[in-house]
PDB file of C-alpha atoms in Angstrom:
ATOM      1  CA  MET A   3      62.006 -39.234 -19.424  1.00 45.00           C
ATOM      2  CA  LEU A   4      60.284 -38.913 -22.368  1.00 44.00           C
ATOM      3  CA  PRO A   5      59.479 -35.581 -23.172  1.00 48.00           C
ATOM      4  CA  PRO A   6      55.953 -33.513 -23.438  1.00 60.00           C
ATOM      5  CA  ALA A   7      55.542 -33.511 -26.750  1.00 72.00           C
ATOM      6  CA  PRO A   8      57.096 -35.873 -29.647  1.00 81.00           C
ATOM      7  CA  ALA A   9      58.722 -33.981 -31.705  1.00 91.00           C
ATOM      8  CA  ILE A  10      58.237 -34.040 -35.624  1.00 95.00           C
ATOM      9  CA  LEU A  11      61.429 -33.767 -37.950  1.00 97.00           C
ATOM     10  CA  PRO A  12      61.496 -33.927 -42.207  1.00 97.00           C
ATOM     11  CA  ALA A  13      63.192 -36.652 -43.694  1.00 97.00           C
ATOM     12  CA  SER A  14      66.527 -35.449 -43.907  1.00 98.00           C
ATOM     13  CA  ASP A  15      70.097 -37.174 -42.796  1.00 98.00           C
ATOM     14  CA  ALA A  16      70.088 -35.370 -39.543  1.00 98.00           C
ATOM     15  CA  ALA A  17      66.726 -36.155 -38.701  1.00 98.00           C
ATOM     16  CA  ILE A  18      67.514 -40.322 -39.222  1.00 98.00           C
ATOM     17  CA  ALA A  19      70.717 -39.735 -37.259  1.00 98.00           C
ATOM     18  CA  GLU A  20      68.617 -38.057 -34.258  1.00 98.00           C
ATOM     19  CA  ALA A  21      66.364 -41.254 -35.178  1.00 98.00           C
ATOM     20  CA  ALA A  22      69.352 -43.677 -34.706  1.00 98.00           C
ATOM     21  CA  ARG A  23      70.688 -42.302 -31.788  1.00 98.00           C
ATOM     22  CA  LEU A  24      67.162 -42.492 -30.406  1.00 98.00           C
ATOM     23  CA  VAL A  25      67.094 -46.498 -30.918  1.00 98.00           C
ATOM     24  CA  ALA A  26      70.446 -46.730 -29.634  1.00 98.00           C
ATOM     25  CA  SER A  27      68.872 -46.135 -26.068  1.00 97.00           C
ATOM     26  CA  GLY A  28      66.525 -48.399 -26.139  1.00 94.00           C
ATOM     27  CA  GLN A  29      63.931 -45.995 -27.802  1.00 95.00           C
ATOM     28  CA  PRO A  30      60.917 -46.300 -30.149  1.00 96.00           C
ATOM     29  CA  VAL A  31      60.449 -43.770 -32.903  1.00 98.00           C
ATOM     30  CA  ALA A  32      58.004 -43.005 -35.328  1.00 98.00           C
ATOM     31  CA  MET A  33      58.619 -44.027 -38.975  1.00 98.00           C
ATOM     32  CA  PRO A  34      57.315 -43.003 -42.778  1.00 98.00           C
ATOM     33  CA  THR A  35      57.058 -46.519 -44.865  1.00 97.00           C
ATOM     34  CA  GLU A  36      55.890 -46.837 -48.053  1.00 97.00           C
ATOM     35  CA  THR A  37      52.690 -48.820 -46.552  1.00 97.00           C
ATOM     36  CA  VAL A  38      51.731 -46.862 -43.134  1.00 97.00           C
ATOM     37  CA  TYR A  39      53.964 -45.357 -40.894  1.00 98.00           C
ATOM     38  CA  GLY A  40      56.276 -47.536 -37.934  1.00 97.00           C
ATOM     39  CA  LEU A  41      56.888 -47.884 -34.569  1.00 97.00           C
ATOM     40  CA  ALA A  42      60.352 -48.661 -35.172  1.00 98.00           C
ATOM     41  CA  ALA A  43      63.326 -50.036 -32.640  1.00 97.00           C
ATOM     42  CA  ASP A  44      65.736 -52.702 -31.953  1.00 98.00           C
ATOM     43  CA  ALA A  45      64.441 -55.846 -32.153  1.00 97.00           C
ATOM     44  CA  THR A  46      66.971 -57.048 -30.750  1.00 96.00           C
ATOM     45  CA  ASN A  47      67.048 -55.245 -27.449  1.00 92.00           C
ATOM     46  CA  ALA A  48      64.048 -56.714 -25.588  1.00 88.00           C
ATOM     47  CA  ALA A  49      63.487 -53.601 -23.299  1.00 86.00           C
ATOM     48  CA  ALA A  50      63.475 -51.537 -26.514  1.00 92.00           C
ATOM     49  CA  VAL A  51      60.390 -53.545 -28.037  1.00 90.00           C
ATOM     50  CA  ALA A  52      58.940 -53.359 -24.467  1.00 86.00           C
ATOM     51  CA  ARG A  53      58.520 -50.194 -25.659  1.00 89.00           C
ATOM     52  CA  ILE A  54      56.465 -50.715 -28.464  1.00 90.00           C
ATOM     53  CA  TYR A  55      54.134 -52.841 -26.820  1.00 85.00           C
ATOM     54  CA  GLU A  56      53.760 -49.983 -23.807  1.00 87.00           C
ATOM     55  CA  ALA A  57      53.596 -46.677 -26.543  1.00 89.00           C
ATOM     56  CA  LYS A  58      50.917 -48.769 -28.229  1.00 87.00           C
ATOM     57  CA  GLY A  59      48.637 -50.645 -25.311  1.00 81.00           C
ATOM     58  CA  ARG A  60      49.554 -53.864 -27.496  1.00 67.00           C
ATOM     59  CA  PRO A  61      48.334 -56.977 -26.526  1.00 60.00           C
ATOM     60  CA  GLY A  62      51.305 -59.237 -25.461  1.00 59.00           C
ATOM     61  CA  PHE A  63      49.805 -62.840 -28.215  1.00 57.00           C
ATOM     62  CA  ASN A  64      50.151 -60.237 -30.774  1.00 75.00           C
ATOM     63  CA  PRO A  65      53.745 -60.815 -32.556  1.00 86.00           C
ATOM     64  CA  LEU A  66      55.667 -57.447 -34.325  1.00 92.00           C
ATOM     65  CA  ILE A  67      56.640 -57.258 -37.936  1.00 96.00           C
ATOM     66  CA  VAL A  68      60.859 -56.968 -37.884  1.00 98.00           C
ATOM     67  CA  HIS A  69      62.200 -55.122 -41.145  1.00 98.00           C
ATOM     68  CA  VAL A  70      65.410 -55.583 -41.995  1.00 98.00           C
ATOM     69  CA  ALA A  71      67.446 -54.095 -45.583  1.00 98.00           C
ATOM     70  CA  ASP A  72      67.152 -57.239 -47.491  1.00 98.00           C
ATOM     71  CA  LEU A  73      66.593 -60.713 -47.737  1.00 98.00           C
ATOM     72  CA  ALA A  74      70.707 -61.596 -47.160  1.00 98.00           C
ATOM     73  CA  ALA A  75      69.506 -60.238 -43.687  1.00 98.00           C
ATOM     74  CA  ALA A  76      66.388 -61.631 -43.487  1.00 98.00           C
ATOM     75  CA  LYS A  77      68.155 -65.221 -44.157  1.00 98.00           C
ATOM     76  CA  LEU A  78      69.987 -64.750 -40.236  1.00 98.00           C
ATOM     77  CA  ILE A  79      66.732 -64.512 -39.143  1.00 98.00           C
ATOM     78  CA  GLY A  80      64.358 -66.776 -41.052  1.00 98.00           C
ATOM     79  CA  GLU A  81      64.346 -69.831 -42.983  1.00 98.00           C
ATOM     80  CA  PHE A  82      63.467 -69.663 -46.073  1.00 98.00           C
ATOM     81  CA  ASP A  83      61.813 -72.337 -48.300  1.00 97.00           C
ATOM     82  CA  ASP A  84      61.885 -72.376 -51.700  1.00 97.00           C
ATOM     83  CA  ALA A  85      58.104 -71.164 -51.098  1.00 96.00           C
ATOM     84  CA  ALA A  86      59.427 -68.135 -49.506  1.00 97.00           C
ATOM     85  CA  LEU A  87      62.682 -67.360 -51.247  1.00 98.00           C
ATOM     86  CA  ALA A  88      60.316 -66.744 -54.722  1.00 97.00           C
ATOM     87  CA  LEU A  89      57.908 -64.589 -52.610  1.00 97.00           C
ATOM     88  CA  ALA A  90      61.131 -62.342 -51.432  1.00 98.00           C
ATOM     89  CA  LYS A  91      62.441 -62.474 -54.819  1.00 98.00           C
ATOM     90  CA  ALA A  92      59.768 -61.259 -56.563  1.00 97.00           C
ATOM     91  CA  HIS A  93      58.261 -58.685 -53.885  1.00 98.00           C
ATOM     92  CA  TRP A  94      60.781 -57.530 -52.127  1.00 98.00           C
ATOM     93  CA  PRO A  95      62.135 -53.871 -50.803  1.00 98.00           C
ATOM     94  CA  GLY A  96      58.049 -53.372 -51.119  1.00 97.00           C
ATOM     95  CA  PRO A  97      54.539 -54.096 -48.995  1.00 97.00           C
ATOM     96  CA  LEU A  98      54.607 -58.416 -48.017  1.00 97.00           C
ATOM     97  CA  THR A  99      55.498 -59.431 -45.111  1.00 97.00           C
ATOM     98  CA  LEU A 100      56.376 -63.115 -45.037  1.00 97.00           C
ATOM     99  CA  VAL A 101      55.388 -65.468 -41.502  1.00 97.00           C
ATOM    100  CA  VAL A 102      58.789 -67.734 -41.502  1.00 97.00           C
ATOM    101  CA  PRO A 103      60.127 -70.170 -39.262  1.00 97.00           C
ATOM    102  CA  HIS A 104      62.374 -68.139 -36.753  1.00 96.00           C
ATOM    103  CA  ARG A 105      66.344 -69.167 -36.056  1.00 97.00           C
ATOM    104  CA  ALA A 106      66.938 -69.469 -32.784  1.00 90.00           C
ATOM    105  CA  ASP A 107      70.520 -68.279 -33.020  1.00 95.00           C
ATOM    106  CA  SER A 108      69.053 -64.697 -34.821  1.00 96.00           C
ATOM    107  CA  GLY A 109      69.676 -62.415 -31.565  1.00 95.00           C
ATOM    108  CA  ILE A 110      65.760 -61.335 -31.928  1.00 94.00           C
ATOM    109  CA  ALA A 111      64.196 -60.529 -28.328  1.00 90.00           C
ATOM    110  CA  ALA A 112      62.201 -63.386 -28.065  1.00 85.00           C
ATOM    111  CA  ILE A 113      59.526 -60.730 -27.115  1.00 84.00           C
ATOM    112  CA  VAL A 114      59.390 -59.396 -30.490  1.00 89.00           C
ATOM    113  CA  THR A 115      57.488 -63.348 -31.529  1.00 86.00           C
ATOM    114  CA  ALA A 116      54.955 -63.696 -28.735  1.00 76.00           C
ATOM    115  CA  GLY A 117      56.155 -66.208 -27.818  1.00 72.00           C
ATOM    116  CA  LEU A 118      55.757 -68.534 -31.313  1.00 83.00           C
ATOM    117  CA  PRO A 119      58.282 -70.143 -33.851  1.00 90.00           C
ATOM    118  CA  THR A 120      58.109 -68.300 -36.444  1.00 95.00           C
ATOM    119  CA  ILE A 121      58.615 -64.392 -37.432  1.00 96.00           C
ATOM    120  CA  ALA A 122      56.926 -61.892 -39.651  1.00 97.00           C
ATOM    121  CA  LEU A 123      59.753 -60.298 -41.431  1.00 98.00           C
ATOM    122  CA  ARG A 124      59.807 -57.452 -44.299  1.00 98.00           C
ATOM    123  CA  VAL A 125      61.869 -55.584 -46.637  1.00 98.00           C
ATOM    124  CA  PRO A 126      60.600 -52.018 -46.980  1.00 98.00           C
ATOM    125  CA  ALA A 127      60.490 -49.952 -49.999  1.00 98.00           C
ATOM    126  CA  HIS A 128      60.858 -46.769 -48.107  1.00 98.00           C
ATOM    127  CA  PRO A 129      63.360 -44.630 -48.342  1.00 98.00           C
ATOM    128  CA  ALA A 130      63.815 -43.155 -45.172  1.00 98.00           C
ATOM    129  CA  MET A 131      63.421 -46.839 -43.180  1.00 98.00           C
ATOM    130  CA  GLN A 132      66.289 -47.859 -45.495  1.00 98.00           C
ATOM    131  CA  ALA A 133      68.127 -44.908 -44.049  1.00 98.00           C
ATOM    132  CA  LEU A 134      67.372 -46.323 -41.063  1.00 98.00           C
ATOM    133  CA  LEU A 135      67.854 -49.337 -41.015  1.00 98.00           C
ATOM    134  CA  ALA A 136      71.367 -48.848 -43.004  1.00 98.00           C
ATOM    135  CA  ALA A 137      72.212 -46.086 -40.051  1.00 98.00           C
ATOM    136  CA  THR A 138      71.405 -48.727 -36.830  1.00 98.00           C
ATOM    137  CA  GLY A 139      72.966 -51.696 -38.566  1.00 98.00           C
ATOM    138  CA  LYS A 140      69.846 -53.421 -36.199  1.00 98.00           C
ATOM    139  CA  PRO A 141      66.660 -55.597 -37.473  1.00 98.00           C
ATOM    140  CA  LEU A 142      63.736 -53.353 -36.405  1.00 98.00           C
ATOM    141  CA  ALA A 143      60.205 -53.811 -34.946  1.00 97.00           C
ATOM    142  CA  ALA A 144      58.537 -52.150 -36.367  1.00 97.00           C
ATOM    143  CA  PRO A 145      54.794 -52.659 -35.744  1.00 94.00           C
ATOM    144  CA  SER A 146      52.092 -49.169 -37.258  1.00 94.00           C
ATOM    145  CA  ALA A 147      52.304 -46.193 -35.135  1.00 95.00           C
ATOM    146  CA  ASN A 148      49.036 -45.869 -33.701  1.00 93.00           C
ATOM    147  CA  ALA A 149      47.493 -47.013 -30.358  1.00 90.00           C
ATOM    148  CA  SER A 150      46.793 -50.637 -30.634  1.00 82.00           C
ATOM    149  CA  GLY A 151      43.428 -51.256 -32.157  1.00 81.00           C
ATOM    150  CA  LYS A 152      42.707 -48.070 -33.712  1.00 88.00           C
ATOM    151  CA  ILE A 153      43.368 -46.597 -36.908  1.00 92.00           C
ATOM    152  CA  SER A 154      46.575 -46.728 -38.738  1.00 93.00           C
ATOM    153  CA  ALA A 155      48.270 -43.691 -38.674  1.00 96.00           C
ATOM    154  CA  THR A 156      49.045 -42.634 -43.079  1.00 96.00           C
ATOM    155  CA  ARG A 157      50.963 -38.973 -42.122  1.00 96.00           C
ATOM    156  CA  ALA A 158      52.827 -37.927 -39.201  1.00 96.00           C
ATOM    157  CA  GLU A 159      50.184 -35.927 -38.031  1.00 95.00           C
ATOM    158  CA  HIS A 160      48.075 -38.841 -37.438  1.00 96.00           C
ATOM    159  CA  VAL A 161      50.610 -40.593 -35.171  1.00 96.00           C
ATOM    160  CA  THR A 162      50.917 -37.295 -33.302  1.00 95.00           C
ATOM    161  CA  ALA A 163      46.751 -37.597 -32.675  1.00 93.00           C
ATOM    162  CA  SER A 164      46.849 -41.113 -31.723  1.00 93.00           C
ATOM    163  CA  LEU A 165      50.681 -41.218 -29.522  1.00 93.00           C
ATOM    164  CA  GLY A 166      51.507 -38.354 -28.455  1.00 89.00           C
ATOM    165  CA  ALA A 167      54.134 -37.937 -25.813  1.00 89.00           C
ATOM    166  CA  ARG A 168      54.335 -41.888 -25.395  1.00 91.00           C
ATOM    167  CA  ILE A 169      57.069 -41.810 -28.077  1.00 94.00           C
ATOM    168  CA  ALA A 170      60.016 -39.185 -28.920  1.00 94.00           C
ATOM    169  CA  LEU A 171      60.689 -38.742 -32.203  1.00 97.00           C
ATOM    170  CA  ILE A 172      57.997 -38.991 -35.802  1.00 98.00           C
ATOM    171  CA  ILE A 173      60.318 -38.786 -38.816  1.00 98.00           C
ATOM    172  CA  ASP A 174      57.228 -36.565 -40.989  1.00 98.00           C
ATOM    173  CA  GLY A 175      58.172 -38.126 -44.383  1.00 97.00           C
ATOM    174  CA  GLY A 176      54.737 -37.193 -46.163  1.00 96.00           C
ATOM    175  CA  PRO A 177      51.772 -39.384 -46.408  1.00 96.00           C
ATOM    176  CA  CYS A 178      51.599 -42.841 -47.123  1.00 96.00           C
ATOM    177  CA  VAL A 179      52.530 -44.241 -50.817  1.00 94.00           C
ATOM    178  CA  ARG A 180      49.802 -47.571 -50.129  1.00 93.00           C
ATOM    179  CA  GLY A 181      48.027 -46.538 -46.950  1.00 92.00           C
ATOM    180  CA  LEU A 182      47.241 -49.895 -46.005  1.00 93.00           C
ATOM    181  CA  GLU A 183      49.172 -52.129 -43.979  1.00 94.00           C
ATOM    182  CA  SER A 184      51.125 -55.003 -45.979  1.00 96.00           C
ATOM    183  CA  THR A 185      50.047 -58.443 -47.152  1.00 95.00           C
ATOM    184  CA  ILE A 186      51.010 -61.277 -44.058  1.00 95.00           C
ATOM    185  CA  VAL A 187      51.421 -64.648 -45.963  1.00 96.00           C
ATOM    186  CA  ALA A 188      53.128 -67.864 -43.774  1.00 95.00           C
ATOM    187  CA  ALA A 189      55.628 -69.970 -45.916  1.00 96.00           C
ATOM    188  CA  THR A 190      55.745 -72.683 -42.751  1.00 94.00           C
ATOM    189  CA  GLY A 191      56.207 -75.656 -45.100  1.00 90.00           C
ATOM    190  CA  GLY A 192      53.120 -76.627 -46.939  1.00 89.00           C
ATOM    191  CA  PRO A 193      51.035 -74.832 -48.325  1.00 93.00           C
ATOM    192  CA  LEU A 194      51.541 -71.185 -48.110  1.00 95.00           C
ATOM    193  CA  ARG A 195      48.952 -68.998 -46.297  1.00 94.00           C
ATOM    194  CA  LEU A 196      47.155 -65.773 -46.571  1.00 94.00           C
ATOM    195  CA  LEU A 197      47.534 -64.311 -43.311  1.00 92.00           C
ATOM    196  CA  ARG A 198      46.146 -60.164 -43.685  1.00 92.00           C
ATOM    197  CA  ARG A 199      44.968 -59.000 -46.837  1.00 91.00           C
ATOM    198  CA  GLY A 200      46.830 -56.002 -48.019  1.00 93.00           C
ATOM    199  CA  PRO A 201      48.276 -53.748 -50.979  1.00 95.00           C
ATOM    200  CA  ILE A 202      50.090 -57.058 -52.834  1.00 94.00           C
ATOM    201  CA  GLU A 203      47.577 -60.246 -54.249  1.00 91.00           C
ATOM    202  CA  ILE A 204      48.601 -63.463 -53.152  1.00 90.00           C
ATOM    203  CA  ASP A 205      47.445 -66.719 -54.016  1.00 86.00           C
ATOM    204  CA  ALA A 206      47.208 -69.017 -51.596  1.00 84.00           C
ATOM    205  CA  ALA A 207      45.275 -70.250 -48.937  1.00 77.00           C
ATOM    206  CA  GLU A 208      43.420 -67.367 -46.213  1.00 77.00           C
ATOM    207  CA  ASP A 209      44.283 -68.772 -42.718  1.00 72.00           C
ATOM    208  CA  MET A 210      42.748 -66.220 -40.266  1.00 59.00           C
ATOM    209  CA  ARG A 211      42.363 -68.817 -37.650  1.00 56.00           C
ATOM    210  CA  GLY A 212      45.283 -68.332 -35.194  1.00 53.00           C
ATOM    211  CA  ILE A 213      47.094 -65.436 -34.473  1.00 54.00           C
ATOM    212  CA  GLU A 214      50.668 -65.493 -35.834  1.00 65.00           C
ATOM    213  CA  ALA A 215      50.979 -61.917 -37.301  1.00 65.00           C
ATOM    214  CA  PRO A 216      49.604 -58.361 -36.798  1.00 67.00           C
ATOM    215  CA  GLY A 217      45.549 -57.631 -37.245  1.00 60.00           C
ATOM    216  CA  GLN A 218      44.648 -59.980 -36.609  1.00 59.00           C
ATOM    217  CA  LEU A 219      42.400 -59.236 -33.580  1.00 58.00           C
ATOM    218  CA  GLU A 220      38.494 -59.677 -34.753  1.00 59.00           C
ATOM    219  CA  SER A 221      37.861 -55.565 -33.791  1.00 59.00           C
ATOM    220  CA  HIS A 222      40.805 -53.911 -34.964  1.00 57.00           C
ATOM    221  CA  TYR A 223      41.854 -50.386 -36.899  1.00 61.00           C
ATOM    222  CA  ALA A 224      38.629 -49.142 -34.562  1.00 77.00           C
ATOM    223  CA  PRO A 225      37.563 -45.582 -34.168  1.00 89.00           C
ATOM    224  CA  GLY A 226      35.839 -44.238 -31.759  1.00 90.00           C
ATOM    225  CA  LYS A 227      32.192 -44.134 -32.912  1.00 95.00           C
ATOM    226  CA  PRO A 228      30.472 -46.747 -34.399  1.00 96.00           C
ATOM    227  CA  LEU A 229      30.593 -47.892 -37.620  1.00 97.00           C
ATOM    228  CA  ARG A 230      28.284 -48.746 -40.306  1.00 97.00           C
ATOM    229  CA  LEU A 231      29.446 -50.702 -43.222  1.00 98.00           C
ATOM    230  CA  ASP A 232      27.833 -51.201 -46.913  1.00 98.00           C
ATOM    231  CA  ALA A 233      25.723 -47.770 -46.812  1.00 98.00           C
ATOM    232  CA  THR A 234      24.416 -46.692 -49.641  1.00 98.00           C
ATOM    233  CA  GLU A 235      22.296 -43.318 -48.433  1.00 97.00           C
ATOM    234  CA  ALA A 236      23.248 -42.475 -44.227  1.00 97.00           C
ATOM    235  CA  ASP A 237      21.093 -40.442 -42.015  1.00 96.00           C
ATOM    236  CA  PRO A 238      22.247 -36.894 -40.710  1.00 97.00           C
ATOM    237  CA  SER A 239      24.116 -38.729 -37.149  1.00 98.00           C
ATOM    238  CA  GLU A 240      26.195 -40.671 -39.290  1.00 98.00           C
ATOM    239  CA  TYR A 241      29.197 -39.304 -41.796  1.00 98.00           C
ATOM    240  CA  HIS A 242      29.396 -41.098 -44.552  1.00 98.00           C
ATOM    241  CA  ILE A 243      32.016 -41.819 -45.927  1.00 98.00           C
ATOM    242  CA  GLY A 244      31.627 -42.487 -49.844  1.00 98.00           C
ATOM    243  CA  PHE A 245      32.816 -44.421 -52.689  1.00 98.00           C
ATOM    244  CA  GLY A 246      32.801 -44.556 -56.286  1.00 98.00           C
ATOM    245  CA  ALA A 247      28.925 -43.304 -57.662  1.00 97.00           C
ATOM    246  CA  ILE A 248      28.225 -42.758 -53.779  1.00 98.00           C
ATOM    247  CA  PRO A 249      29.744 -39.508 -53.139  1.00 97.00           C
ATOM    248  CA  GLY A 250      28.604 -39.633 -48.795  1.00 98.00           C
ATOM    249  CA  ASP A 251      30.545 -36.311 -47.359  1.00 98.00           C
ATOM    250  CA  ASP A 252      33.814 -37.216 -48.305  1.00 98.00           C
ATOM    251  CA  SER A 253      35.225 -40.066 -50.628  1.00 98.00           C
ATOM    252  CA  LEU A 254      37.529 -42.834 -50.488  1.00 95.00           C
ATOM    253  CA  SER A 255      37.494 -42.402 -54.497  1.00 95.00           C
ATOM    254  CA  PRO A 256      34.833 -40.800 -56.380  1.00 97.00           C
ATOM    255  CA  THR A 257      36.043 -42.845 -59.608  1.00 97.00           C
ATOM    256  CA  GLY A 258      35.995 -46.298 -58.179  1.00 96.00           C
ATOM    257  CA  ASP A 259      39.888 -46.222 -57.933  1.00 92.00           C
ATOM    258  CA  LEU A 260      40.903 -49.255 -55.678  1.00 90.00           C
ATOM    259  CA  VAL A 261      44.522 -48.128 -55.390  1.00 83.00           C
ATOM    260  CA  GLU A 262      43.594 -44.475 -54.256  1.00 90.00           C
ATOM    261  CA  ALA A 263      40.860 -45.997 -51.631  1.00 91.00           C
ATOM    262  CA  ALA A 264      43.720 -47.743 -50.432  1.00 84.00           C
ATOM    263  CA  ALA A 265      45.522 -44.983 -49.593  1.00 85.00           C
ATOM    264  CA  ARG A 266      42.607 -42.641 -48.167  1.00 90.00           C
ATOM    265  CA  LEU A 267      41.343 -45.061 -46.541  1.00 90.00           C
ATOM    266  CA  PHE A 268      42.501 -44.342 -42.898  1.00 83.00           C
ATOM    267  CA  ASP A 269      42.673 -40.482 -43.684  1.00 84.00           C
ATOM    268  CA  LEU A 270      39.213 -40.804 -43.484  1.00 93.00           C
ATOM    269  CA  LEU A 271      38.801 -43.192 -41.449  1.00 92.00           C
ATOM    270  CA  HIS A 272      40.705 -39.928 -38.823  1.00 90.00           C
ATOM    271  CA  LYS A 273      38.201 -36.933 -40.659  1.00 95.00           C
ATOM    272  CA  ALA A 274      35.340 -38.928 -39.101  1.00 96.00           C
ATOM    273  CA  ASP A 275      36.609 -39.827 -36.150  1.00 94.00           C
ATOM    274  CA  ALA A 276      36.553 -36.134 -35.513  1.00 95.00           C
ATOM    275  CA  ALA A 277      34.047 -35.067 -37.128  1.00 97.00           C
ATOM    276  CA  PRO A 278      30.724 -33.682 -35.110  1.00 98.00           C
ATOM    277  CA  HIS A 279      28.897 -36.745 -36.166  1.00 98.00           C
ATOM    278  CA  PRO A 280      28.426 -39.159 -33.997  1.00 98.00           C
ATOM    279  CA  LYS A 281      28.302 -42.099 -35.961  1.00 98.00           C
ATOM    280  CA  ILE A 282      29.740 -43.279 -38.568  1.00 98.00           C
ATOM    281  CA  ALA A 283      29.048 -44.933 -42.704  1.00 98.00           C
ATOM    282  CA  VAL A 284      30.394 -46.365 -45.104  1.00 98.00           C
ATOM    283  CA  ALA A 285      29.159 -47.051 -48.100  1.00 98.00           C
ATOM    284  CA  PRO A 286      29.696 -50.789 -50.501  1.00 98.00           C
ATOM    285  CA  ILE A 287      33.182 -51.535 -51.215  1.00 97.00           C
ATOM    286  CA  PRO A 288      33.007 -54.716 -54.260  1.00 96.00           C
ATOM    287  CA  GLY A 289      36.229 -55.867 -55.726  1.00 92.00           C
ATOM    288  CA  GLU A 290      37.971 -58.834 -55.223  1.00 86.00           C
ATOM    289  CA  GLY A 291      41.272 -58.548 -54.529  1.00 81.00           C
ATOM    290  CA  LEU A 292      42.809 -55.076 -53.199  1.00 81.00           C
ATOM    291  CA  ALA A 293      39.235 -53.929 -52.288  1.00 90.00           C
ATOM    292  CA  ALA A 294      38.445 -57.263 -50.115  1.00 87.00           C
ATOM    293  CA  ALA A 295      41.475 -56.268 -47.680  1.00 79.00           C
ATOM    294  CA  ILE A 296      39.596 -52.846 -47.457  1.00 89.00           C
ATOM    295  CA  ARG A 297      36.745 -55.112 -46.418  1.00 90.00           C
ATOM    296  CA  ASP A 298      38.914 -56.340 -44.378  1.00 83.00           C
ATOM    297  CA  ARG A 299      40.044 -53.288 -42.718  1.00 82.00           C
ATOM    298  CA  LEU A 300      36.726 -52.179 -42.036  1.00 91.00           C
ATOM    299  CA  LYS A 301      34.823 -55.526 -40.737  1.00 90.00           C
ATOM    300  CA  ARG A 302      37.592 -54.864 -37.623  1.00 83.00           C
ATOM    301  CA  ALA A 303      36.791 -51.636 -37.372  1.00 87.00           C
ATOM    302  CA  ALA A 304      33.115 -51.784 -37.231  1.00 90.00           C
ATOM    303  CA  ALA A 305      33.233 -55.255 -34.782  1.00 85.00           C
ATOM    304  CA  PRO A 306      31.542 -54.526 -31.122  1.00 80.00           C
ATOM    305  CA  ARG A 307      34.368 -53.778 -28.322  1.00 68.00           C
TER     306      ARG A 307
END
């Protein structure tokens, strides 16, 4: 039985050892990564992965990203063509997830791929997540550590607010540096396909038609209030998230810095969700690349539910 509230331990050798013990016992634990906090469990243990779905309330058709220590470990799980290898060597460890054909002998629990012949793989850069991978010796399924469809967690306290007693342990590594989920690219033969925009800009055709990877549900990252986009002004009922020259009640970045905006996005959505205002408005986020990734998150957050 899980405790009434999760333990929160600052990242340390002792904390990683405790996290590894829980993972070995089939429990998911919340871990910091460079993107957002992840809910990590042994990807070879179907029951453990099912506890991730249970904790998140996650739709069964939405597959999970598997985190591994390095490219060599990834190649034991997925099949990498030349294009996939080039991307992995250029961007791993880091905030890039590659969807590749799944090896039948990988040992990954079928629940991880949600019935698909492909698998989403990432080599994280965060030292705490790398330490847990080393301590467990297992590939770790690790979607974002928040209730499914809700705002992603970029701080330990966000995990507590979203998941509470559904998990046993949170490793506190401070605020996430990137603050935006990984870019996802499918390398399954033929041209590369961009499945989700993120911190890394990849030259690939955008393809959002299927559920091949996390974050492709139309209503996603959703606060509990109506959200209005491209708001240059707000009425008194709206908590206004500003950007650049539009100050708002608080700003993603007063200077228009997109890296700062991405890192603060989920923090401010949490803040707006907790504010007394019954609605939320967000200023326009012009530009391409990272700006488009931020707009994509906001569009999903604003989608009717």
